[in-house]
Amino acid sequence: MKLQRKNRRALALGALAVSGALALTACGSDDTSGGTGSDGGNSSASAQTGNIDCADAKGQLQASGSSAQKNAIDAWVKNYAAACKDVQVNYRPDGSGAGITAFLQGQTAFAGSDSALKPEEIADSKKICTDGQAIDLPMVGGPIAIGYNVPGVDTLVLDAATLSEIFDSKITNWNDEKIAKLNPDAKLPDLKIQAFHRSDESGTTDNFTKYLKAAAPKAWPYEPGKSWEAKGGQSAQGSSGVAQQVKQVSGAISYFELSYAKEGIKTVDVKTEAAEPVKATIENATAAIGAAKVVGTGKDLALELDYTPDAEGAYPLVLVTYEIACDKGNKADTLPATKSFLNYMASEDGQGLLADAGYAPMPEDIITKVRETVSSLS
């Protein structure tokens, strides 16, 4: 497929572009204990910054939202701060729901969300966006990995129905016959399952539950959403919070972006309608995102994802993180910095950092539209 070939070429270019980039720690500090900050006077990014256009940007740029993209934001801020020394970018990864709320209250210049805006949120945004409205700009993609901690089990295959029952507290032990049937060669221990979900409103939860509902509607009786609705389980704050629980707790399982699984966390291979289970990889996620459709109107670039692909190697559990800004009526004092930073994020150099940080760059046709839209913000 032509689009998929473009994506793979983009990933190859991205890998070259970031060969000298500073490695990021995926599961470092708590998502909500503090944001990502930059100080142009002290930053020393190792990647080239010559192509970053600072324009007339200056002052502080406040943003918040998706913790899924925190590791990508870290990389972008480091390079941007080195080039644009008059701007201080402060991104607080307190979850998609909190980010949208802060933006709609006029507290931030833009928000990050792993779910596109709802119609009522777009309507509310007209109070903040003078003569305009908030729009979705797809900027970061990637797989939602299912991380697990089961001693002695290095490879684990699960399908949507089994995952639904695990996260709905209906399958409670790792040697359950339904898990064993999917893993005939694994030595599954007699160990209690410790399922963790997000405690905060999260676009990652929204996408995860959309997948469960689409792929196993009989097993998952709840409506998808940013808030967790299923019974039982344990909760933790932010993507790093649930990832840390999986790393520390024997028998644990949870969902988070692949970038949070770099610290030795094993991930589930997901069984789909394809012949072979699919691994959570950047390339497999890119194959799925490449099939997404733009369903937003006007300058809004909201995407419709396919959570039940049957193509070989298409990973079904993906998310796209949107940056949310006003198409018109952005705050005059932060508009130059907003456009400058978003332009860098969407640039070839900015997208090139994503694969190394554990994310998938946007397909070329989509990111081209993003660039055009960012340039037109007013």
XYZ file of C-alpha atoms in Angstrom, residues 58-198:
141
model
C 9.059 35.129 23.308
C 7.792 34.767 26.860
C 6.192 31.771 28.556
C 4.102 29.211 26.699
C 1.760 27.313 29.015
C 0.203 24.027 27.872
C -1.112 20.863 29.482
C -2.941 17.617 28.823
C -2.042 14.175 27.485
C 0.552 12.284 29.477
C 0.820 9.887 26.517
C 2.915 12.400 24.613
C 5.091 13.493 27.549
C 8.223 11.761 26.268
C 7.775 13.329 22.837
C 7.196 16.755 24.385
C 10.380 16.309 26.444
C 12.406 15.794 23.260
C 10.760 18.687 21.427
C 11.127 21.126 24.309
C 14.818 20.307 24.745
C 15.621 21.134 21.116
C 13.251 24.072 20.851
C 14.636 25.700 23.990
C 18.169 25.520 22.596
C 17.107 27.347 19.436
C 14.515 29.796 20.809
C 16.106 31.201 23.928
C 13.419 33.855 24.456
C 10.662 31.274 24.954
C 9.998 29.082 27.989
C 7.689 26.145 27.232
C 5.890 24.647 30.229
C 3.854 21.514 29.488
C 2.041 19.806 32.355
C 1.132 16.164 31.543
C -1.923 15.948 33.800
C -4.168 13.975 31.431
C -6.283 14.728 28.381
C -9.408 15.618 30.347
C -7.597 18.097 32.574
C -5.809 19.572 29.573
C -9.007 20.257 27.658
C -10.629 21.772 30.754
C -7.669 24.110 31.312
C -7.700 25.174 27.658
C -11.445 25.841 27.656
C -10.978 27.969 30.769
C -8.364 30.076 29.003
C -5.497 28.907 31.228
C -3.257 27.521 28.468
C -2.210 28.355 24.923
C -2.880 24.823 23.682
C -3.827 21.410 25.049
C -2.795 17.843 24.298
C -5.515 15.196 24.045
C -5.525 11.557 22.995
C -9.151 11.929 21.919
C -10.627 14.403 19.477
C -12.826 17.161 20.854
C -16.479 16.402 21.472
C -19.134 18.616 19.836
C -19.998 20.227 23.170
C -16.319 21.011 23.787
C -16.044 22.668 20.396
C -19.133 24.721 21.237
C -17.599 25.762 24.586
C -14.350 26.744 22.878
C -16.073 29.577 21.029
C -16.076 31.501 24.309
C -12.270 31.395 24.328
C -11.514 31.458 20.587
C -12.698 34.897 19.453
C -14.504 34.557 16.112
C -13.264 30.974 15.889
C -13.252 27.581 17.596
C -10.888 24.924 18.894
C -9.523 22.450 16.361
C -7.741 19.085 16.562
C -4.217 18.851 15.140
C -2.968 15.217 15.027
C 0.700 15.346 15.993
C 1.789 12.131 17.727
C 0.871 8.526 17.046
C 1.748 5.177 18.463
C 0.656 1.886 19.938
C -1.042 1.500 23.289
C 1.008 -1.327 24.722
C -0.408 -3.859 27.175
C 2.384 -4.246 29.691
C 2.522 -7.227 32.037
C 4.649 -8.624 34.856
C 4.288 -12.397 35.020
C 7.421 -14.222 36.234
C 8.639 -16.848 33.790
C 6.425 -15.688 30.916
C 8.453 -13.882 28.257
C 5.831 -14.022 25.490
C 2.119 -13.555 26.085
C -0.728 -13.524 23.565
C -4.140 -12.091 24.441
C -7.195 -11.144 22.392
C -9.810 -8.464 22.916
C -12.319 -10.757 24.630
C -9.757 -12.082 27.119
C -8.422 -8.582 27.809
C -12.002 -7.422 28.423
C -12.562 -10.116 31.018
C -9.215 -9.445 32.681
C -9.896 -5.720 33.038
C -13.492 -6.370 34.117
C -12.317 -8.685 36.930
C -13.914 -11.785 35.386
C -10.576 -13.510 34.750
C -8.607 -13.210 37.980
C -5.693 -15.662 37.768
C -2.870 -15.982 35.259
C -3.342 -19.744 34.787
C -6.973 -19.289 33.734
C -7.946 -21.696 30.954
C -8.835 -18.860 28.542
C -5.343 -17.400 28.839
C -3.801 -20.885 28.636
C -5.677 -21.627 25.403
C -4.067 -18.588 23.760
C -0.649 -19.523 25.154
C -0.278 -23.315 24.919
C 3.511 -23.251 25.254
C 3.702 -20.830 28.184
C 4.220 -21.912 31.797
C 1.510 -19.768 33.342
C 1.850 -19.479 37.124
C -0.890 -19.822 39.718
C -0.750 -16.079 40.369
C -3.424 -13.473 40.982
C -3.912 -10.903 38.231
C -3.357 -7.312 39.362
C -5.083 -5.163 36.719
C -4.297 -1.451 36.827
C -6.208 1.324 35.085
C -5.879 5.096 34.980
